Tab-separated table of N, CA and C in Angstrom:
chain	number	residue	atom	x	y	z
A	5	MET	N	2.712	58.901	-40.978
A	5	MET	CA	3.404	57.649	-41.239
A	5	MET	C	2.614	56.974	-42.411
A	6	PHE	N	3.145	56.473	-43.573
A	6	PHE	CA	2.487	56.045	-44.356
A	6	PHE	C	1.814	54.630	-44.146
A	7	ALA	N	2.194	53.896	-43.195
A	7	ALA	CA	1.631	52.673	-42.804
A	7	ALA	C	0.135	52.810	-41.941
A	8	LYS	N	0.315	54.154	-41.191
A	8	LYS	CA	-1.035	54.597	-40.648
A	8	LYS	C	-1.916	55.262	-41.596
A	9	THR	N	-1.615	56.062	-42.276
A	9	THR	CA	-2.366	56.917	-43.122
A	9	THR	C	-2.551	56.553	-44.541
A	10	GLY	N	-1.624	55.706	-45.263
A	10	GLY	CA	-1.856	55.392	-46.679
A	10	GLY	C	-1.242	56.413	-47.418
A	11	THR	N	-0.887	57.582	-46.649
A	11	THR	CA	-0.436	58.874	-47.662
A	11	THR	C	1.214	58.638	-47.816
A	12	SER	N	1.585	58.577	-49.035
A	12	SER	CA	2.970	58.318	-49.298
A	12	SER	C	3.608	59.486	-49.649
A	13	THR	N	4.840	59.858	-48.953
A	13	THR	CA	5.919	60.784	-49.469
A	13	THR	C	6.986	59.962	-49.685
A	14	VAL	N	7.191	58.683	-49.741
A	14	VAL	CA	8.388	57.852	-49.870
A	14	VAL	C	8.670	58.064	-51.298
A	15	LYS	N	10.002	58.010	-51.667
A	15	LYS	CA	10.602	58.103	-52.837
A	15	LYS	C	11.028	56.655	-52.926
A	16	TRP	N	10.284	56.014	-53.964
A	16	TRP	CA	10.460	54.605	-54.398
A	16	TRP	C	11.396	54.486	-55.664
A	17	ALA	N	12.056	53.298	-55.615
A	17	ALA	CA	12.862	53.056	-56.836
A	17	ALA	C	11.887	52.383	-58.025
A	18	ASP	N	12.149	52.609	-59.191
A	18	ASP	CA	11.522	52.194	-60.488
A	18	ASP	C	10.779	50.649	-59.804
A	19	GLU	N	11.599	49.761	-59.540
A	19	GLU	CA	11.051	48.517	-59.153
A	19	GLU	C	11.669	48.342	-57.284
A	20	VAL	N	10.583	47.885	-56.715
A	20	VAL	CA	11.077	47.591	-55.181
A	20	VAL	C	10.750	46.176	-54.923
A	21	MET	N	11.996	45.605	-54.391
A	21	MET	CA	11.991	44.063	-54.113
A	21	MET	C	11.304	44.193	-52.597
A	22	TYR	N	10.295	43.257	-52.413
A	22	TYR	CA	9.659	42.896	-50.989
A	22	TYR	C	10.257	41.718	-50.543
A	23	LEU	N	10.760	41.614	-49.479
A	23	LEU	CA	11.344	40.560	-48.921
A	23	LEU	C	10.949	40.059	-47.475
A	24	LEU	N	10.607	38.656	-47.268
A	24	LEU	CA	10.269	38.321	-46.045
A	24	LEU	C	11.529	37.628	-45.442
A	25	GLY	N	12.250	38.151	-44.490
A	25	GLY	CA	13.220	37.231	-43.887
A	25	GLY	C	14.463	37.157	-44.872
A	26	GLY	N	14.742	37.978	-45.848
A	26	GLY	CA	15.686	37.920	-46.837
A	26	GLY	C	15.131	37.219	-47.890
A	27	ASP	N	14.026	36.705	-47.867
A	27	ASP	CA	13.616	35.862	-49.315
A	27	ASP	C	12.614	36.617	-50.067
A	28	MET	N	12.734	36.534	-51.583
A	28	MET	CA	11.897	37.406	-52.274
A	28	MET	C	10.343	37.146	-52.014
A	29	ALA	N	9.639	37.930	-51.718
A	29	ALA	CA	8.169	37.773	-51.554
A	29	ALA	C	7.382	38.498	-52.816
A	30	LYS	N	7.853	39.516	-53.311
A	30	LYS	CA	7.068	40.108	-54.457
A	30	LYS	C	8.017	41.249	-54.982
A	31	GLU	N	7.896	41.670	-56.131
A	31	GLU	CA	8.531	42.730	-56.745
A	31	GLU	C	7.382	43.582	-57.027
A	32	ILE	N	7.589	44.860	-56.629
A	32	ILE	CA	6.483	45.938	-56.930
A	32	ILE	C	7.004	47.210	-57.784
A	33	SER	N	6.090	47.533	-58.540
A	33	SER	CA	6.698	48.896	-59.466
A	33	SER	C	6.477	50.163	-58.498
A	34	SER	N	7.142	51.150	-58.743
A	34	SER	CA	6.976	52.504	-57.951
A	34	SER	C	5.672	52.850	-57.929
A	35	ALA	N	4.946	52.664	-58.847
A	35	ALA	CA	3.399	53.314	-58.944
A	35	ALA	C	2.680	52.289	-57.923
A	36	GLU	N	2.881	51.053	-57.891
A	36	GLU	CA	2.166	50.251	-57.076
A	36	GLU	C	2.637	50.387	-55.564
A	37	ALA	N	3.842	50.679	-55.285
A	37	ALA	CA	4.476	50.891	-53.968
A	37	ALA	C	3.750	51.726	-53.155
A	38	SER	N	3.312	52.882	-53.597
A	38	SER	CA	2.523	53.900	-53.003
A	38	SER	C	1.164	53.322	-52.357
A	39	ASP	N	0.551	52.286	-52.735
A	39	ASP	CA	-0.662	51.623	-52.554
A	39	ASP	C	-0.367	50.437	-51.527
A	40	PRO	N	-0.831	50.743	-50.208
A	40	PRO	CA	-0.440	49.642	-49.025
A	40	PRO	C	-1.217	48.416	-49.483
A	41	LYS	N	-2.162	48.267	-50.436
A	41	LYS	CA	-2.775	47.037	-50.839
A	41	LYS	C	-1.792	46.134	-51.632
A	42	SER	N	-0.921	46.887	-52.258
A	42	SER	CA	0.126	46.082	-53.140
A	42	SER	C	1.008	45.281	-52.400
A	43	TRP	N	1.170	45.243	-51.069
A	43	TRP	CA	2.088	44.840	-50.246
A	43	TRP	C	2.118	43.475	-49.814
A	44	GLY	N	0.856	42.667	-49.913
A	44	GLY	CA	0.748	41.401	-49.637
A	44	GLY	C	1.667	40.220	-50.393
A	45	GLY	N	2.150	39.650	-49.727
A	45	GLY	CA	3.281	38.629	-50.272
A	45	GLY	C	3.891	37.522	-49.298
A	46	CYS	N	4.480	36.625	-50.066
A	46	CYS	CA	4.820	35.520	-49.421
A	46	CYS	C	5.925	35.029	-50.403
A	47	PRO	N	7.140	34.365	-49.812
A	47	PRO	CA	8.123	33.675	-50.791
A	47	PRO	C	7.557	32.589	-51.524
A	48	GLU	N	8.023	32.335	-52.851
A	48	GLU	CA	7.415	31.622	-53.670
A	48	GLU	C	7.062	29.993	-53.174
A	49	GLY	N	5.889	29.759	-53.352
A	49	GLY	CA	5.882	28.361	-52.969
A	49	GLY	C	5.305	28.038	-51.699
A	50	GLN	N	5.356	29.113	-50.729
A	50	GLN	CA	4.983	29.020	-49.437
A	50	GLN	C	3.852	29.601	-48.995
A	51	GLN	N	2.835	29.043	-48.190
A	51	GLN	CA	1.643	29.245	-47.759
A	51	GLN	C	1.782	29.905	-46.223
A	52	MET	N	2.890	29.660	-45.962
A	52	MET	CA	2.974	30.310	-44.305
A	52	MET	C	4.487	30.867	-44.286
A	53	PHE	N	4.789	31.909	-43.564
A	53	PHE	CA	5.913	32.242	-43.268
A	53	PHE	C	6.288	32.286	-41.895
A	54	ARG	N	6.980	31.538	-41.178
A	54	ARG	CA	7.258	31.240	-39.898
A	54	ARG	C	5.673	30.833	-39.502
A	55	GLU	N	5.307	31.438	-38.375
A	55	GLU	CA	3.936	31.032	-38.042
A	55	GLU	C	3.005	31.952	-38.506
A	56	TYR	N	3.144	32.772	-39.445
A	56	TYR	CA	2.282	33.749	-40.047
A	56	TYR	C	1.720	33.259	-41.418
A	57	GLU	N	0.453	33.361	-41.586
A	57	GLU	CA	-0.240	32.965	-42.851
A	57	GLU	C	-0.074	33.932	-43.846
A	58	CYS	N	0.122	33.468	-44.984
A	58	CYS	CA	0.372	34.182	-46.195
A	58	CYS	C	-0.800	35.006	-46.718
A	59	PRO	N	-1.061	35.826	-47.444
A	59	PRO	CA	-0.019	36.795	-47.769
A	59	PRO	C	0.142	37.621	-46.471
A	60	ILE	N	1.370	38.171	-46.364
A	60	ILE	CA	1.718	39.157	-45.336
A	60	ILE	C	2.255	40.512	-45.799
A	61	SER	N	1.494	41.361	-45.320
A	61	SER	CA	1.519	42.818	-45.625
A	61	SER	C	2.846	43.612	-44.727
A	62	VAL	N	3.739	44.099	-45.084
A	62	VAL	CA	4.623	44.910	-44.305
A	62	VAL	C	3.733	46.091	-43.677
A	63	PHE	N	2.802	46.683	-44.337
A	63	PHE	CA	2.219	47.696	-43.730
A	63	PHE	C	1.132	47.174	-42.780
A	64	SER	N	0.584	46.308	-42.908
A	64	SER	CA	-0.493	45.577	-42.046
A	64	SER	C	0.240	45.411	-40.559
A	65	VAL	N	1.355	44.871	-40.610
A	65	VAL	CA	2.398	44.644	-39.375
A	65	VAL	C	2.691	45.820	-38.593
A	66	VAL	N	3.021	46.901	-39.553
A	66	VAL	CA	3.697	48.002	-38.985
A	66	VAL	C	2.307	48.863	-38.421
A	67	SER	N	1.137	49.102	-38.959
A	67	SER	CA	0.243	49.754	-38.592
A	67	SER	C	-0.615	49.291	-37.240
A	68	SER	N	-0.364	47.932	-37.268
A	68	SER	CA	-1.343	47.074	-36.224
A	68	SER	C	-0.474	47.308	-34.956
A	69	SER	N	0.683	47.612	-35.074
A	69	SER	CA	1.557	47.754	-33.841
A	69	SER	C	1.723	49.124	-33.334
A	70	THR	N	1.454	49.989	-34.228
A	70	THR	CA	1.699	51.560	-33.766
A	70	THR	C	0.418	52.270	-33.589
A	71	GLU	N	-0.531	51.628	-33.311
A	71	GLU	CA	-1.768	52.306	-32.907
A	71	GLU	C	-1.660	53.248	-31.872
A	72	GLN	N	-0.895	52.559	-30.814
A	72	GLN	CA	-0.671	53.453	-29.436
A	72	GLN	C	0.818	54.011	-29.283
A	73	ASP	N	1.537	53.197	-29.710
A	73	ASP	CA	3.087	53.498	-29.917
A	73	ASP	C	3.643	53.724	-31.147
A	74	GLU	N	4.744	54.714	-31.038
A	74	GLU	CA	5.510	54.958	-32.291
A	74	GLU	C	6.466	53.775	-32.486
A	75	PRO	N	6.839	53.672	-33.664
A	75	PRO	CA	8.036	52.742	-33.970
A	75	PRO	C	9.482	53.250	-33.719
A	76	ARG	N	10.395	52.446	-33.348
A	76	ARG	CA	11.752	52.969	-33.140
A	76	ARG	C	12.445	53.066	-34.460
A	77	ILE	N	13.231	54.042	-34.759
A	77	ILE	CA	14.090	54.124	-36.076
A	77	ILE	C	15.475	53.878	-35.665
A	78	SER	N	16.275	53.346	-36.799
A	78	SER	CA	17.616	53.038	-36.476
A	78	SER	C	18.340	53.231	-37.807
A	79	THR	N	19.662	53.243	-37.962
A	79	THR	CA	20.533	53.102	-39.018
A	79	THR	C	21.306	52.002	-39.036
A	80	SER	N	21.034	50.995	-38.187
A	80	SER	CA	21.697	49.845	-38.298
A	80	SER	C	20.729	48.635	-37.907
A	81	VAL	N	20.983	47.498	-38.237
A	81	VAL	CA	20.266	46.333	-38.296
A	81	VAL	C	20.441	45.644	-37.007
A	82	PRO	N	19.534	45.218	-36.074
A	82	PRO	CA	19.989	44.642	-34.723
A	82	PRO	C	20.309	43.171	-35.261
A	83	LYS	N	21.155	42.708	-34.127
A	83	LYS	CA	21.328	41.042	-34.267
A	83	LYS	C	20.336	40.314	-34.308
A	84	THR	N	19.407	40.604	-33.365
A	84	THR	CA	18.146	39.930	-33.197
A	84	THR	C	16.824	40.748	-33.334
A	85	ILE	N	15.629	40.134	-33.429
A	85	ILE	CA	14.515	40.648	-33.661
A	85	ILE	C	13.444	39.674	-32.711
A	86	GLY	N	13.180	40.296	-31.588
A	86	GLY	CA	12.474	39.316	-30.548
A	86	GLY	C	13.136	38.109	-30.120
A	87	CYS	N	12.953	36.812	-30.568
A	87	CYS	CA	13.565	35.534	-30.404
A	87	CYS	C	14.283	35.145	-31.523
A	88	ASN	N	14.301	35.849	-32.711
A	88	ASN	CA	14.937	35.394	-33.766
A	88	ASN	C	16.430	36.345	-34.304
A	89	ARG	N	17.360	35.435	-34.709
A	89	ARG	CA	18.492	36.156	-35.083
A	89	ARG	C	18.359	36.425	-36.641
A	90	ILE	N	18.946	37.438	-36.703
A	90	ILE	CA	18.643	38.011	-38.209
A	90	ILE	C	20.099	37.606	-39.098
A	91	THR	N	19.798	37.126	-40.022
A	91	THR	CA	20.927	36.759	-41.070
A	91	THR	C	21.518	38.019	-41.742
A	92	ARG	N	22.695	38.590	-41.584
A	92	ARG	CA	23.015	39.782	-42.163
A	92	ARG	C	23.327	39.545	-43.593
A	93	ARG	N	23.012	40.431	-44.318
A	93	ARG	CA	23.227	40.376	-45.869
A	93	ARG	C	24.488	41.365	-46.392
A	94	PRO	N	25.166	41.005	-47.189
A	94	PRO	CA	26.345	41.902	-47.623
A	94	PRO	C	26.097	43.251	-48.015
A	95	SER	N	24.637	43.367	-48.898
A	95	SER	CA	24.251	44.541	-49.209
A	95	SER	C	24.174	45.641	-48.069
A	96	TRP	N	23.906	45.155	-46.747
A	96	TRP	CA	23.675	46.119	-45.497
A	96	TRP	C	25.135	46.991	-45.398
A	97	GLU	N	26.067	46.236	-45.989
A	97	GLU	CA	27.350	46.907	-45.485
A	97	GLU	C	27.667	47.848	-46.685
A	98	THR	N	27.357	47.809	-47.993
A	98	THR	CA	27.485	48.606	-49.150
A	98	THR	C	26.541	49.819	-49.295
A	99	GLN	N	25.322	49.408	-48.797
A	99	GLN	CA	24.359	50.413	-49.186
A	99	GLN	C	23.542	51.249	-47.906
A	100	SER	N	23.013	52.366	-48.004
A	100	SER	CA	22.540	53.143	-47.060
A	100	SER	C	21.292	52.477	-46.809
A	101	ILE	N	20.959	52.315	-45.268
A	101	ILE	CA	20.010	51.667	-44.896
A	101	ILE	C	19.201	52.424	-43.865
A	102	ALA	N	17.757	52.122	-43.524
A	102	ALA	CA	16.962	52.663	-42.543
A	102	ALA	C	16.403	51.557	-41.923
A	103	VAL	N	16.078	51.666	-40.691
A	103	VAL	CA	15.459	50.441	-40.063
A	103	VAL	C	14.341	50.991	-39.112
A	104	ILE	N	13.095	50.240	-39.604
A	104	ILE	CA	12.063	50.570	-38.402
A	104	ILE	C	11.630	49.375	-37.762
A	105	LEU	N	12.025	49.840	-36.385
A	105	LEU	CA	11.868	48.507	-35.286
A	105	LEU	C	10.345	48.800	-34.710
A	106	SER	N	9.846	47.610	-34.344
A	106	SER	CA	8.661	47.588	-33.509
A	106	SER	C	8.824	48.588	-32.241
A	107	PRO	N	7.562	49.100	-31.951
A	107	PRO	CA	7.703	49.745	-30.511
A	107	PRO	C	8.187	48.893	-29.468
A	108	GLU	N	8.614	49.500	-28.325
A	108	GLU	CA	9.049	48.768	-27.190
A	108	GLU	C	7.761	47.745	-26.839
A	109	SER	N	6.611	48.386	-26.623
A	109	SER	CA	5.471	47.641	-26.350
A	109	SER	C	5.208	46.324	-27.106
A	110	HIS	N	5.997	46.297	-28.220
A	110	HIS	CA	5.676	44.905	-29.266
A	110	HIS	C	7.006	44.421	-29.443
A	111	SER	N	7.832	44.146	-28.259
A	111	SER	CA	9.016	43.556	-28.363
A	111	SER	C	9.281	42.126	-28.130
A	112	SER	N	8.182	41.413	-27.835
A	112	SER	CA	8.342	40.048	-27.446
A	112	SER	C	8.508	39.182	-28.575
A	113	CYS	N	8.725	37.946	-28.462
A	113	CYS	CA	8.978	37.081	-29.342
A	113	CYS	C	7.999	36.742	-30.366
A	114	PHE	N	6.728	37.247	-29.998
A	114	PHE	CA	5.509	36.981	-31.024
A	114	PHE	C	5.228	38.395	-31.375
A	115	GLU	N	5.737	39.449	-31.218
A	115	GLU	CA	5.178	40.702	-31.788
A	115	GLU	C	6.429	41.480	-32.585
A	116	ALA	N	7.467	41.225	-32.164
A	116	ALA	CA	8.647	42.017	-32.725
A	116	ALA	C	8.761	41.966	-34.041
A	117	TYR	N	9.410	43.017	-34.799
A	117	TYR	CA	9.654	42.878	-36.049
A	117	TYR	C	10.703	44.257	-36.427
A	118	ALA	N	11.303	43.888	-37.562
A	118	ALA	CA	12.213	45.135	-37.943
A	118	ALA	C	11.710	45.156	-39.785
A	119	VAL	N	11.902	46.326	-40.186
A	119	VAL	CA	11.695	46.397	-41.577
A	119	VAL	C	12.844	47.385	-41.921
A	120	ILE	N	13.682	46.478	-42.763
A	120	ILE	CA	14.954	47.286	-43.395
A	120	ILE	C	14.828	47.735	-44.834
A	121	LEU	N	15.091	48.685	-44.853
A	121	LEU	CA	14.911	49.638	-46.144
A	121	LEU	C	16.198	49.866	-46.652
A	122	GLU	N	16.395	49.284	-47.862
A	122	GLU	CA	17.724	49.452	-48.746
A	122	GLU	C	17.674	50.584	-49.617
A	123	LEU	N	18.421	51.631	-49.739
A	123	LEU	CA	18.056	52.910	-50.499
A	123	LEU	C	19.118	52.933	-51.241
A	124	THR	N	18.918	53.669	-52.880
A	124	THR	CA	19.736	53.772	-53.905
A	124	THR	C	20.543	54.945	-53.448
A	125	PRO	N	21.542	55.129	-54.099
A	125	PRO	CA	22.421	56.402	-53.830
A	125	PRO	C	21.562	57.865	-53.683
A	126	ASP	N	20.390	57.795	-54.485
A	126	ASP	CA	19.922	59.103	-54.501
A	126	ASP	C	18.596	59.005	-53.333
A	127	GLY	N	18.467	57.884	-52.493
A	127	GLY	CA	17.896	58.032	-51.421
A	127	GLY	C	16.271	57.317	-51.768
A	128	ALA	N	16.311	56.671	-52.902
A	128	ALA	CA	14.831	55.902	-53.283
A	128	ALA	C	14.971	54.564	-52.558
A	129	VAL	N	13.780	54.234	-52.061
A	129	VAL	CA	13.813	52.884	-51.272
A	129	VAL	C	13.656	51.710	-52.350
A	130	GLU	N	14.682	50.818	-52.349
A	130	GLU	CA	14.792	49.858	-53.473
A	130	GLU	C	14.422	48.377	-52.978
A	131	THR	N	14.577	48.296	-51.865
A	131	THR	CA	14.432	46.867	-50.955
A	131	THR	C	13.540	47.141	-49.527
A	132	VAL	N	12.477	46.467	-49.264
A	132	VAL	CA	11.717	46.369	-48.256
A	132	VAL	C	11.986	44.997	-47.621
A	133	ASP	N	12.450	44.700	-46.483
A	133	ASP	CA	12.630	43.424	-46.062
A	133	ASP	C	12.132	43.331	-44.568
A	134	LEU	N	11.238	42.642	-44.518
A	134	LEU	CA	10.377	42.474	-43.311
A	134	LEU	C	10.942	41.340	-42.472
A	135	GLU	N	11.526	41.721	-41.342
A	135	GLU	CA	11.931	40.521	-40.546
A	135	GLU	C	10.979	40.353	-39.193
A	136	LEU	N	10.454	39.076	-39.123
A	136	LEU	CA	9.353	39.141	-38.190
A	136	LEU	C	9.921	38.023	-36.994
A	137	SER	N	9.611	38.227	-35.899
A	137	SER	CA	10.113	37.360	-34.914
A	137	SER	C	8.944	35.972	-34.698
A	138	GLY	N	9.404	34.979	-34.132
A	138	GLY	CA	8.475	34.127	-34.222
A	138	GLY	C	9.020	33.124	-32.971
A	139	PRO	N	7.991	32.343	-32.336
A	139	PRO	CA	8.607	31.331	-31.090
A	139	PRO	C	9.572	30.378	-31.824
């Protein structure tokens, strides 16, 4: 898994949008996307995202929760993550998506997350949206 090893077999779009809770945090080139260090971000003008201090890296969130348990994979976005309701986006109805969910052992209001990957028609990841739960 990329978040654990830093080794990428992911097919990236030329430009990848990194979102936090649906808000743009950063745009990353396909070359940068293969480097986990490129993924720290925060919505413009913010120093905090919910109760989390910025920059927030999707790979740090996933790797810290999967040291003992594997994440769950889905093709549909759940209505809630931990204690937070997810605002559905129209693109989820028209694009192929893959969802990485926090392991069952990290499903509390303070640890749960979902990573929603939006894919191009040829299967490249073009959007990474990190949804974090919070109290």
